[in-house]
Short mmCIF file of C-alpha atoms in Angstrom, two decimals:
data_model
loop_
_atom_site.label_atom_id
_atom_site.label_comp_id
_atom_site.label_asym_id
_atom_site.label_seq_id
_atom_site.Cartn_x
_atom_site.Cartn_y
_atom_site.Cartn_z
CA UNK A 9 -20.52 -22.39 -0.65
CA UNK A 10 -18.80 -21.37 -3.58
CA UNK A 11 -17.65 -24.74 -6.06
CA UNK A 12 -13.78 -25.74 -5.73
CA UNK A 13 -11.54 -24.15 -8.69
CA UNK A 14 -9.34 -26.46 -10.49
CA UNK A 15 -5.67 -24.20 -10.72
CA UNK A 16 -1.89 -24.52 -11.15
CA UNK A 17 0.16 -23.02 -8.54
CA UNK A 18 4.02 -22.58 -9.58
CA UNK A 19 6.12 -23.13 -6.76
CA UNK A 20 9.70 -23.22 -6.43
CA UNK A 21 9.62 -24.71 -9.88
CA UNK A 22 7.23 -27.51 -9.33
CA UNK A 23 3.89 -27.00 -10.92
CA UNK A 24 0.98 -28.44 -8.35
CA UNK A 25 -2.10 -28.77 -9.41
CA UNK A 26 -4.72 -28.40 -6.76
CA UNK A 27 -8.57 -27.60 -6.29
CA UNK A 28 -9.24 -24.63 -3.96
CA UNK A 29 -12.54 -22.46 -2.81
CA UNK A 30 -11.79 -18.79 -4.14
CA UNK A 31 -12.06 -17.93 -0.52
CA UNK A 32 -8.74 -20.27 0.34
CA UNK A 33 -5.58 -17.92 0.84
CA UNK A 34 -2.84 -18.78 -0.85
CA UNK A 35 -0.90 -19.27 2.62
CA UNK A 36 -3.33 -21.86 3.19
CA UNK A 37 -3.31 -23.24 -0.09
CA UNK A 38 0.43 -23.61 -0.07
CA UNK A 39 0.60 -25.43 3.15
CA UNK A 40 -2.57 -27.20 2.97
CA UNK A 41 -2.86 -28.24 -0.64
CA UNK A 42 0.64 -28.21 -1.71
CA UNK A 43 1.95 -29.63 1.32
CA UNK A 44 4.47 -26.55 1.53
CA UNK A 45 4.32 -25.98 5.38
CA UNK A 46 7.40 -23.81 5.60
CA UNK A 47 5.41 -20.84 5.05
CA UNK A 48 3.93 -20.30 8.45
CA UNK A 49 1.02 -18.00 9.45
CA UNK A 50 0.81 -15.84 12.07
CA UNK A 51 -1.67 -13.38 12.44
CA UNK A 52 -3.51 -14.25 9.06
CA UNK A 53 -4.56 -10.35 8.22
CA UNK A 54 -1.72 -9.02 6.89
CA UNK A 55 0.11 -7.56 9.99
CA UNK A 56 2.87 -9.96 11.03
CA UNK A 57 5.02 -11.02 7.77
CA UNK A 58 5.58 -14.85 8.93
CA UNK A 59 3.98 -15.47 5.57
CA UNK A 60 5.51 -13.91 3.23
CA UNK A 61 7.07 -15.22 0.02
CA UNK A 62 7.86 -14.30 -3.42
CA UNK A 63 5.60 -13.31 -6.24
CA UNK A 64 7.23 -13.04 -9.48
CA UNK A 65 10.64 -11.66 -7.74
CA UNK A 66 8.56 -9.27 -5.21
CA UNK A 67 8.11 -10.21 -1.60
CA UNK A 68 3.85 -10.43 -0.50
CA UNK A 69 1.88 -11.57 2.32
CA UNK A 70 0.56 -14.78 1.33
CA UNK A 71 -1.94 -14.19 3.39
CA UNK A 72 -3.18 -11.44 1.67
CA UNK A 73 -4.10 -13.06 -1.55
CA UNK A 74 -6.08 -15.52 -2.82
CA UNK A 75 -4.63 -18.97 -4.12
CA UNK A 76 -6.56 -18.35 -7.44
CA UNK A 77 -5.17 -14.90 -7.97
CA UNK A 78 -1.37 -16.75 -8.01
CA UNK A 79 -1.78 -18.67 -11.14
CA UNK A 80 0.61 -17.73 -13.78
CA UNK A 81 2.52 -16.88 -10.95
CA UNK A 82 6.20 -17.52 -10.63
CA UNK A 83 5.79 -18.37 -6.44
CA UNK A 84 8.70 -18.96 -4.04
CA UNK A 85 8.67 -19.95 -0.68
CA UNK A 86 11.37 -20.76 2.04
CA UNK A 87 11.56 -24.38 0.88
CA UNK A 88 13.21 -22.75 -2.80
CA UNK A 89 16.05 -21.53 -0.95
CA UNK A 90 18.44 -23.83 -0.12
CA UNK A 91 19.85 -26.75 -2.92
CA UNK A 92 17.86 -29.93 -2.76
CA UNK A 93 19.39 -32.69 -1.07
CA UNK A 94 19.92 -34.53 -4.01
CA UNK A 95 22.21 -31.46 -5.09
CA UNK A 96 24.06 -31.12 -1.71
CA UNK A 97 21.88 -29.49 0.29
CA UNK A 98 23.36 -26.25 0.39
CA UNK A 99 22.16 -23.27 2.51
CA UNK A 100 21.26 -20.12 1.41
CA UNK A 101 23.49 -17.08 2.05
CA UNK A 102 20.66 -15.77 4.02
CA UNK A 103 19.77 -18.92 5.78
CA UNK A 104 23.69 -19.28 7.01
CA UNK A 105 23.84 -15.21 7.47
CA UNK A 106 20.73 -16.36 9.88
CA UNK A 107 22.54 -19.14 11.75
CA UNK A 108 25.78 -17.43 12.32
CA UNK A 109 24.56 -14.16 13.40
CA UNK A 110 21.94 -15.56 15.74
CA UNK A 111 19.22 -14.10 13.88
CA UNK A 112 16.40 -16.13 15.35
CA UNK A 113 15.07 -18.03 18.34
CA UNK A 114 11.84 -19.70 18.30
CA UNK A 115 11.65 -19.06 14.08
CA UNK A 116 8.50 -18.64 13.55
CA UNK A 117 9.12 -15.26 11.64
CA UNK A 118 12.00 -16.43 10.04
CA UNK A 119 10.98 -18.01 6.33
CA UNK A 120 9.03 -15.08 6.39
CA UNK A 121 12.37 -12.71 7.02
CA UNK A 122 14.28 -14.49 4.53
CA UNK A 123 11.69 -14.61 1.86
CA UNK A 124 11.35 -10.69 2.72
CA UNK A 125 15.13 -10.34 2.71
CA UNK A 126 16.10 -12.36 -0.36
CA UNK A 127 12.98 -10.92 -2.47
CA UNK A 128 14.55 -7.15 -0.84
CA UNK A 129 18.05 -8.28 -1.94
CA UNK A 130 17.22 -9.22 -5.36
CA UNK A 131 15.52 -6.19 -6.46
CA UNK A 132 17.75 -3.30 -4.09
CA UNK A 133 21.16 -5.35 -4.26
CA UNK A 134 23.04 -2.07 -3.24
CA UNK A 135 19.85 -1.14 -0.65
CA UNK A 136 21.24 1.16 2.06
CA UNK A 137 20.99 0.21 5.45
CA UNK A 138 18.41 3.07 6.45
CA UNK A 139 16.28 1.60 3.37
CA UNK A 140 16.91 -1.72 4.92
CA UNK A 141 15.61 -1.11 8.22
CA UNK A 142 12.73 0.24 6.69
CA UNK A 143 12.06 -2.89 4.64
CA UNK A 144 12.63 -5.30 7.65
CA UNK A 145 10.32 -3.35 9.56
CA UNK A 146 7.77 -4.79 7.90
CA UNK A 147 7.08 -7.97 9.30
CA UNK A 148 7.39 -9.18 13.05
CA UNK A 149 9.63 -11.10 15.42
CA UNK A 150 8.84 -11.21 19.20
CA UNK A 151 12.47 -12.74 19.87
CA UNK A 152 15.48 -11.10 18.43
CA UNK A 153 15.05 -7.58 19.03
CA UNK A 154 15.85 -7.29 15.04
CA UNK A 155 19.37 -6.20 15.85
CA UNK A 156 20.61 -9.43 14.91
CA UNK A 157 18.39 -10.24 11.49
CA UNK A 158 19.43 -6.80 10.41
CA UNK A 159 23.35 -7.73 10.58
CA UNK A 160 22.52 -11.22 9.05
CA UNK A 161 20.82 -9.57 5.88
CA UNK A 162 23.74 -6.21 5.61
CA UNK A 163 26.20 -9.00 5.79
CA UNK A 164 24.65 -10.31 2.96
CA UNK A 165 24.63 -7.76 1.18
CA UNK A 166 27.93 -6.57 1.52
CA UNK A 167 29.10 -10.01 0.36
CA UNK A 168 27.46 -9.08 -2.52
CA UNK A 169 25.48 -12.83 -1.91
CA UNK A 170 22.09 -11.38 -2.24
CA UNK A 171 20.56 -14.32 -4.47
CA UNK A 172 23.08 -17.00 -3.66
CA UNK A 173 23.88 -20.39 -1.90
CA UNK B 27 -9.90 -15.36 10.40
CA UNK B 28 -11.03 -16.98 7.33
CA UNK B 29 -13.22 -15.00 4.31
CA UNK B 30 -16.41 -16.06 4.11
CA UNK B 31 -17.37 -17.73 0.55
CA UNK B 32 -17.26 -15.91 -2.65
CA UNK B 33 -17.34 -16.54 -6.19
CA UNK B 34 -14.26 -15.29 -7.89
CA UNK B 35 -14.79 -13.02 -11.62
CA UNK B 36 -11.69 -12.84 -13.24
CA UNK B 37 -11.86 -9.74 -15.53
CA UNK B 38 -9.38 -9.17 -18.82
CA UNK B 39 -10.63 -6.16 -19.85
CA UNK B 40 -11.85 -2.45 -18.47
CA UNK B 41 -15.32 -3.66 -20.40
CA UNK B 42 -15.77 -7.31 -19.08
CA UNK B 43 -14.75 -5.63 -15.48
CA UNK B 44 -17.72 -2.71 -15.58
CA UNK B 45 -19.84 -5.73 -17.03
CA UNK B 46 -19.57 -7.67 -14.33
CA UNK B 47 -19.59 -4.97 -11.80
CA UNK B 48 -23.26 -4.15 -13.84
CA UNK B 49 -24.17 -7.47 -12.83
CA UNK B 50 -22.92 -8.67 -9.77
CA UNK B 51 -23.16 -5.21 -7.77
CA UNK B 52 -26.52 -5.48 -7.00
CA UNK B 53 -26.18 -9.14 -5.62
CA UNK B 54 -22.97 -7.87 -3.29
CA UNK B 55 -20.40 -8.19 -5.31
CA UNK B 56 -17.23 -5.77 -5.21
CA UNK B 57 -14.25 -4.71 -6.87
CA UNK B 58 -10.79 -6.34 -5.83
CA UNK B 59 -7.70 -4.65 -6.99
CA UNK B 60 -4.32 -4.98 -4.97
CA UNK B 61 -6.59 -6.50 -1.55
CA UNK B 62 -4.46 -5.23 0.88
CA UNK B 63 -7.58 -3.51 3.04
CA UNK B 64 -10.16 -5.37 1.28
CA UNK B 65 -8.62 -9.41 2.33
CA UNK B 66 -8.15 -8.67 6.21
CA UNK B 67 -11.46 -7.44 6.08
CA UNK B 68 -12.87 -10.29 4.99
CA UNK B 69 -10.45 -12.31 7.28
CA UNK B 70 -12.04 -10.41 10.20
CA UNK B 71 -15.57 -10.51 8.70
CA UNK B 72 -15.87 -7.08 8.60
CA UNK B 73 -16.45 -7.64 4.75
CA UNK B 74 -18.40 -10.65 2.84
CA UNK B 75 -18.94 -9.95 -0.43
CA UNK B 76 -20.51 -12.51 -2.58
CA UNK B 77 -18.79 -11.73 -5.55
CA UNK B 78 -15.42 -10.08 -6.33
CA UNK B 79 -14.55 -9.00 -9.57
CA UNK B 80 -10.85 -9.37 -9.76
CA UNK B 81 -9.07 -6.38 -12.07
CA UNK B 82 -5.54 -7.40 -11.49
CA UNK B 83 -5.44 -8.72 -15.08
CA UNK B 84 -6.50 -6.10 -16.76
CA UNK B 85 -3.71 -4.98 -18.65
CA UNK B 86 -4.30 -0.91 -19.15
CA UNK B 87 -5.08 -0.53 -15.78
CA UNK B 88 -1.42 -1.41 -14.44
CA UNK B 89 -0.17 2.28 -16.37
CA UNK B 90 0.60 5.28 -15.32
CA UNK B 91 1.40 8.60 -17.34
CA UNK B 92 1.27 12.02 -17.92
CA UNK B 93 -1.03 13.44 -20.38
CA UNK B 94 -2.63 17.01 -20.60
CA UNK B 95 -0.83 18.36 -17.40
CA UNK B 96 -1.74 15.27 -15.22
CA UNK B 97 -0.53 12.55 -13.88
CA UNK B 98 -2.68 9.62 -15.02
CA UNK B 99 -2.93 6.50 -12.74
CA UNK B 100 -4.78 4.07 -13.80
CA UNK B 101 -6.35 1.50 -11.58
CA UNK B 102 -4.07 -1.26 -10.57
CA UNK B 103 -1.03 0.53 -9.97
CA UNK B 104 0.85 -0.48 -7.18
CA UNK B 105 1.87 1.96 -4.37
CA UNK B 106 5.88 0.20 -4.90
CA UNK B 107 5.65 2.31 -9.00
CA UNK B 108 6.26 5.27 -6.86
CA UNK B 109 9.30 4.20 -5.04
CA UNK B 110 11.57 5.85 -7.66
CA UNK B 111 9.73 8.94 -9.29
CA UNK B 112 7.74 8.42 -12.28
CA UNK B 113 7.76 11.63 -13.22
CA UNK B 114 10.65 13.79 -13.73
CA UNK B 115 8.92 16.95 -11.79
CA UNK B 116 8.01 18.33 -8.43
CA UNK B 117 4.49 15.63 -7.98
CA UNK B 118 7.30 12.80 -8.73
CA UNK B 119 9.40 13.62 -5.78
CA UNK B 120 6.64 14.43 -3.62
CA UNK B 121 4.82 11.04 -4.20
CA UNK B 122 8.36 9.12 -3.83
CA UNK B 123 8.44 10.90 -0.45
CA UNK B 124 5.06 9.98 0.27
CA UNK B 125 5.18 6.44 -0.48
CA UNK B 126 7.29 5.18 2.06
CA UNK B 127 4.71 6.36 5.06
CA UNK B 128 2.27 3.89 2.97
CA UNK B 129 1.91 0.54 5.23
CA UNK B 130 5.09 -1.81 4.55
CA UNK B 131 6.99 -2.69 1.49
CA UNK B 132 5.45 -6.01 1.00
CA UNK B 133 2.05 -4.72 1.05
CA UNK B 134 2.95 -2.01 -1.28
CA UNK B 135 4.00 -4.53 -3.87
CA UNK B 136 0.28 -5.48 -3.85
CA UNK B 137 -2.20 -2.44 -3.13
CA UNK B 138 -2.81 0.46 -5.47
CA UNK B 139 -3.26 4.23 -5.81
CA UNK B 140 -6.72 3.88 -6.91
CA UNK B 141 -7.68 1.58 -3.94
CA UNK B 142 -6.63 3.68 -1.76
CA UNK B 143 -8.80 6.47 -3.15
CA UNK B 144 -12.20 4.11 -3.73
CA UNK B 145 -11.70 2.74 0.36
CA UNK B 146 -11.17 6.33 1.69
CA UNK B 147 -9.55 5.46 4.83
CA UNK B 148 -9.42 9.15 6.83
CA UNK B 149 -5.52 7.69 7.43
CA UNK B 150 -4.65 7.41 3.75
CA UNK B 151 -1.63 9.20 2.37
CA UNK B 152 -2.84 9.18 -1.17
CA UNK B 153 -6.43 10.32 0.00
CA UNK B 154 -4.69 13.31 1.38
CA UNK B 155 -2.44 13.35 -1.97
CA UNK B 156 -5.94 13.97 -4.05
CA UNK B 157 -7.62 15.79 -1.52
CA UNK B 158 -4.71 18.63 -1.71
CA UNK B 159 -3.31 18.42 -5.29
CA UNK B 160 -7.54 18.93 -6.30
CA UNK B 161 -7.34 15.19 -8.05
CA UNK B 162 -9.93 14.06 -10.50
CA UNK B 163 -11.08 10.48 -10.07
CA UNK B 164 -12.79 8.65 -13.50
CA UNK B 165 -15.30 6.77 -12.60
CA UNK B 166 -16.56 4.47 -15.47
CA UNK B 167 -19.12 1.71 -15.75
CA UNK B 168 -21.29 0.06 -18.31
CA UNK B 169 -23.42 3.57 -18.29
CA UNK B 170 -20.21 5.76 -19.23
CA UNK B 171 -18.21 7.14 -17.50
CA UNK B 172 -17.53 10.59 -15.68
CA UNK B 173 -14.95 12.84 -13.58
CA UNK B 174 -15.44 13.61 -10.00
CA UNK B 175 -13.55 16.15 -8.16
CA UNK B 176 -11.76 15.50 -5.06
CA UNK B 177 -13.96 18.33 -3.32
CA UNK B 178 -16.93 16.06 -3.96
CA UNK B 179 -15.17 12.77 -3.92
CA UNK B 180 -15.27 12.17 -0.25
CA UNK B 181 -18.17 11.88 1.27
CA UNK B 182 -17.17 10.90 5.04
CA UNK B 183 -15.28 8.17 6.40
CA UNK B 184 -14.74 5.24 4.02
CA UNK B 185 -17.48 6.72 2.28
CA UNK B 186 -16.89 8.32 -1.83
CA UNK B 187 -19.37 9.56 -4.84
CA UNK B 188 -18.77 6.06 -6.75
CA UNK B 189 -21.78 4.82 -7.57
CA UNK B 190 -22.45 0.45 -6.56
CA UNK B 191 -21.53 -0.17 -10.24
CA UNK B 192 -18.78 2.12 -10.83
CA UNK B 193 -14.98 1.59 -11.18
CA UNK B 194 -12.76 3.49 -10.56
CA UNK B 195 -10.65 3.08 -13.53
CA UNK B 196 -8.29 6.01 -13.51
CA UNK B 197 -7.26 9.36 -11.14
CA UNK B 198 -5.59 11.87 -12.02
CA UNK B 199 -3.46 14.13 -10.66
CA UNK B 200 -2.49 17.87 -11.85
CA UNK B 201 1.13 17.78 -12.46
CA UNK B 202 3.03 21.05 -9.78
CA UNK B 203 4.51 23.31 -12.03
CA UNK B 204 8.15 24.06 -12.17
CA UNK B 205 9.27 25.98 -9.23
CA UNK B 206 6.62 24.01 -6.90
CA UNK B 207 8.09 22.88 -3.69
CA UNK B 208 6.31 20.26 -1.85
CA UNK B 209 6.47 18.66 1.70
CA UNK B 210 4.45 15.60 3.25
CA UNK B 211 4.77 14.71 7.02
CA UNK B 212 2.86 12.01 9.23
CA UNK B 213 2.95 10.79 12.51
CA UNK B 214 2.53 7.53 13.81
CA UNK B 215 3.69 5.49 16.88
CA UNK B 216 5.27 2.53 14.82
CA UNK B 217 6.48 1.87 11.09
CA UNK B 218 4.09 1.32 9.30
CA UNK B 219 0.99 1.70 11.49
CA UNK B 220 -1.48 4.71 10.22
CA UNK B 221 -1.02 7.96 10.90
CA UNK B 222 -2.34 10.04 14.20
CA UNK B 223 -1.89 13.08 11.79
CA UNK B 224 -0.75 13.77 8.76
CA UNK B 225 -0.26 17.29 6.55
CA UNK B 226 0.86 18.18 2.83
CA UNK B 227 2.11 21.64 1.99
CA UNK B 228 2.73 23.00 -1.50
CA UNK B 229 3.64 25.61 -3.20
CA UNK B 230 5.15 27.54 -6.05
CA UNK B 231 8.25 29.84 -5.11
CA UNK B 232 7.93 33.51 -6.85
CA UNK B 233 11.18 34.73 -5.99
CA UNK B 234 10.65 34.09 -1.90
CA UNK B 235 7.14 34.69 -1.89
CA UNK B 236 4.23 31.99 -2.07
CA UNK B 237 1.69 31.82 -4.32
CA UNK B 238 -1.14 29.09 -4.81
CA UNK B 239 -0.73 27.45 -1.34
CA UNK B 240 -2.20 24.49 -0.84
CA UNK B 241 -2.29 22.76 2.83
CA UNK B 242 -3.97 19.72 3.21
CA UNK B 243 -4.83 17.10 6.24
CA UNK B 244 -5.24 13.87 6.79
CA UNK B 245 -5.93 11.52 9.91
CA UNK B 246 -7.47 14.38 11.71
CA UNK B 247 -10.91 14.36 10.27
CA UNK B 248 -13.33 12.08 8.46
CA UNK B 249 -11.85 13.17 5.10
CA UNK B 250 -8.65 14.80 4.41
CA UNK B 251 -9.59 18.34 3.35
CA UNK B 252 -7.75 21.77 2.21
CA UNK B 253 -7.28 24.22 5.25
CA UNK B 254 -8.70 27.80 3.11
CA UNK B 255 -8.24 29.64 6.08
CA UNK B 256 -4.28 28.69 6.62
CA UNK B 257 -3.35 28.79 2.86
CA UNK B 258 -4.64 32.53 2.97
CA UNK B 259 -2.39 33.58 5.72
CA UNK B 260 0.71 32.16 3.56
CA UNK B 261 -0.23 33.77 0.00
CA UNK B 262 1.56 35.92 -1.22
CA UNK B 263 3.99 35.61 1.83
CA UNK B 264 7.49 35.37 2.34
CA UNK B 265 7.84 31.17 3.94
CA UNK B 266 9.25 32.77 7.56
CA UNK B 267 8.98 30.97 10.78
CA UNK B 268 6.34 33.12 11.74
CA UNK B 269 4.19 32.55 8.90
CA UNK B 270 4.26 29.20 8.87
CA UNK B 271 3.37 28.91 12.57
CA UNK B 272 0.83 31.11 12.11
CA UNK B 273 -0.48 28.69 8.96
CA UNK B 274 -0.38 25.80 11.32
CA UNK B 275 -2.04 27.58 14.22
CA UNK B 276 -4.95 28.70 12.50
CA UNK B 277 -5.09 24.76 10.72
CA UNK B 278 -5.05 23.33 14.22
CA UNK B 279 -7.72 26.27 15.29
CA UNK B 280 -10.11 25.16 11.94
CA UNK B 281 -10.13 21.58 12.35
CA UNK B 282 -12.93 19.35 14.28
CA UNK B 283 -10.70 16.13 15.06
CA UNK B 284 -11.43 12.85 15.26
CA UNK B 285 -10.91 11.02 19.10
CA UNK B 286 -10.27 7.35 19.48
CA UNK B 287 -8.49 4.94 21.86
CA UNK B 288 -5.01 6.23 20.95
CA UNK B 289 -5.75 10.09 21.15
CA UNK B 290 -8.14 12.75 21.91
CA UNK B 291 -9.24 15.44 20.29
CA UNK B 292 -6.93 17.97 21.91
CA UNK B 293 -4.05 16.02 21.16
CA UNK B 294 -4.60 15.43 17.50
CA UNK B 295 -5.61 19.67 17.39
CA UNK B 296 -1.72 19.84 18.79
CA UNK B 297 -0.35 17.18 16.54
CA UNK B 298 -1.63 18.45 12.89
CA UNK B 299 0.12 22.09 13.75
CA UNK B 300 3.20 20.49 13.91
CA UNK B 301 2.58 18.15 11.35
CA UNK B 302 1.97 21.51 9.11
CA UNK B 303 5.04 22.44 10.16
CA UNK B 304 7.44 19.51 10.01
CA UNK B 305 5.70 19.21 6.07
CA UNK B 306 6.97 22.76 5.44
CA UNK B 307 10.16 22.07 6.47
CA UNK B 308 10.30 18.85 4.41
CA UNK B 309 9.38 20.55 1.23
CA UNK B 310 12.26 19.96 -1.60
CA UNK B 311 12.87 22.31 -4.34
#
């Protein structure tokens, strides 16, 4: 067995530092070493999305990567999205676009969706929705249909909200 | 679903990478660029290397240009640089149109051009790319380095000329010259999945008439491969209906297809022709 690797995973801001295998993903990592368990993981090879967050502004399967590869990494997960408490707690445009359009049911996809969508968002602000269907293609969700997470992120978007609370 | 154990080689440099590769080749050790094929096979166990030597921070290989005629793409560039064309020419809009056929857009922030060429999937877009454009792939390691040609690049499926110690730092692609049309189509039962069949046509228009034709498959065989004897029937032609069902008659007559659990032979024979077709009638100005 390979020795453990002393790193420094940036996430959401907060610098954790944490001793990982090489072999660890950084899914794993996040939930099991930074105690980050919003990221959830599905089918752990890349297929289903649930894992996705945000490397340096670009949405990638956590799942897909190796914890060491991420440091010097500017990481976001689902748990960067709303304010903190402390600040009022506020949800995401994304998150609330979520809730009021019905955009999930049993949500395990979903911080993966809105890590996709926000990281989407952020880079294509004016994406079209043809692009946008394409993008949200990418990961899975067994309950929705899609119909409804597709009209939570355009509304977004036309709001112009892309990267706000 | 977990990779087996490994010890990790972070490489700075295009030297310390083909150093390491000398040295940690023999005992299993392997390349990892963007890991998008490379991971889930070693979450599956289908791959356990004992080493991987990790290129992602190696600064040079993250550029692409043009230089003598080609497009130059050097190893770590990520299938999402082609989303908007980085070159103002024909093989720019042809590789922004091919792009989006490429897996998903997360996974194409992470994998690369030149991964995609070194794991020779029969089902990759920028395999057929190479194999129809006549790419050259640089291979270099701590012995030098050297060009291969696509035509001797693929050797079968999954299978390429690099040797256990070679990286493939750089391929390059022949820029189409002006008045080159080019058109890519695939087929595949979801978003995303990989392609039952896929064709490339290209050309450059002489006043109506084709000249240097180039039609290329992919997902059909164990190697994407020019069709010789369906670019003949369109040289020197005017692009007619005919013609071009003629071209993909006689590329669905030449081709030896691969069967699996989602199609048969026959049916991928059918599919490619109309792939050929569907290509044509994608091709832009």
């Amino acid at each position: 067995m390979a020795s453990k690797m002393a790193i420094t995973l940036d996430v959401n801001g907060t610098e954790h530092e944490i001793r990982v295998e090489p072999r660890k993903t950084l899914s794993d990592a996040l939930r099991g070493d930074c105690g980050l368990t919003g990221t959830n993981v599905g089918c752990e090879h890349g297929v289903c999305g649930a894992c996705t967050v945000l490397m340096d502004g670009a949405p990638v399967r956590s799942c897909l990567m190796f914890a060491v590869q991420a440091q010097g990494r500017k990481l976001r997960t689902v748990e960067g999205l709303a304010a903190s408490p402390g600040n009022g707690g506020k949800l995401h445009a994304l998150q609330q676009a979520f809730i009021d359009n019905h955009a999930l049911q049993c949500g395990f996809c979903t911080s993966g969706f809105l890590m996709l969508a926000a990281g989407t968002l952020e880079q294509q602000p004016d994406i079209d929705d043809a692009s946008l269907r394409e993008v949200l293609s990418s990961n899975l969700c067994r309950c929705t249909g899609y119909q409804n997470i597709l009209r939570a992120v355009r509304q977004v978007r036309d709001a112009g909200k892309g990267g706000a609370r | 679903m977990k990779a087996g154990s490994f010890e990790w080689h972070p490489a700075r440099s295009a030297d310390e990478a083909v150093a390491l590769l000398a040295e940690y080749a023999p005992q299993d050790g392997r390349v990892i660029a963007g890991g998008q094929s490379l991971v889930p096979s070693m979450a599956l166990r289908l791959a356990f290397p004992s080493h991987l030597i990790d290129i992602n921070g190696v600064e040079e290989f993250s550029r692409v240009r043009v230089e003598g005629g080609e497009l130059v793409i050097g190893a770590c560039v990520r299938h999402a640089a082609f989303h908007a064309p980085v070159e103002p020419g024909p093989l720019g809009r042809l590789l922004t149109q091919v792009v989006h056929n490429i897996a998903h857009y997360p996974i194409r922030q992470r994998g690369t051009f030149c991964g995609s060429l070194a794991n020779a999937d029969p089902a990759s877009e920028w395999c057929l790319v190479a194999a129809t454009l006549g790419a050259r792939m640089v291979a270099r390691s701590v012995r030098g380095e050297r060009v291969i040609e696509a035509s001797e690049w693929f050797q079968g499926i999954m299978t390429t000329a690099l040797e256990e110690d070679e990286l493939l730092a750089e391929v390059r692609l022949p820029l189409l010259p002006a008045g080159s049309r080019a058109g890519f189509y695939e087929f595949s039962r979801r978003a995303g999945d990989y392609a039952l069949a896929m064709a490339l046509v290209a050309w450059r228009d002489d006043g109506g008439t084709m000249r240097d034709v180039r039609i290329g498959t992919g997902s059909v065989e164990v190697q994407p491969r020019r069709i010789a004897v369906a670019e003949a029937l369109l040289e020197g032609r005017a692009a007619s209906p005919e013609a071009i069902a003629a071209a993909a008659a006689a590329v669905s007559a030449d081709v030896d297809p691969l069967e699996d659990i989602h199609t048969s032979a026959d049916y991928r024979r059918d599919l490619v022709g109309t792939a050929v077709r569907r290509a044509h009638a994608q091709a832009g100005d």
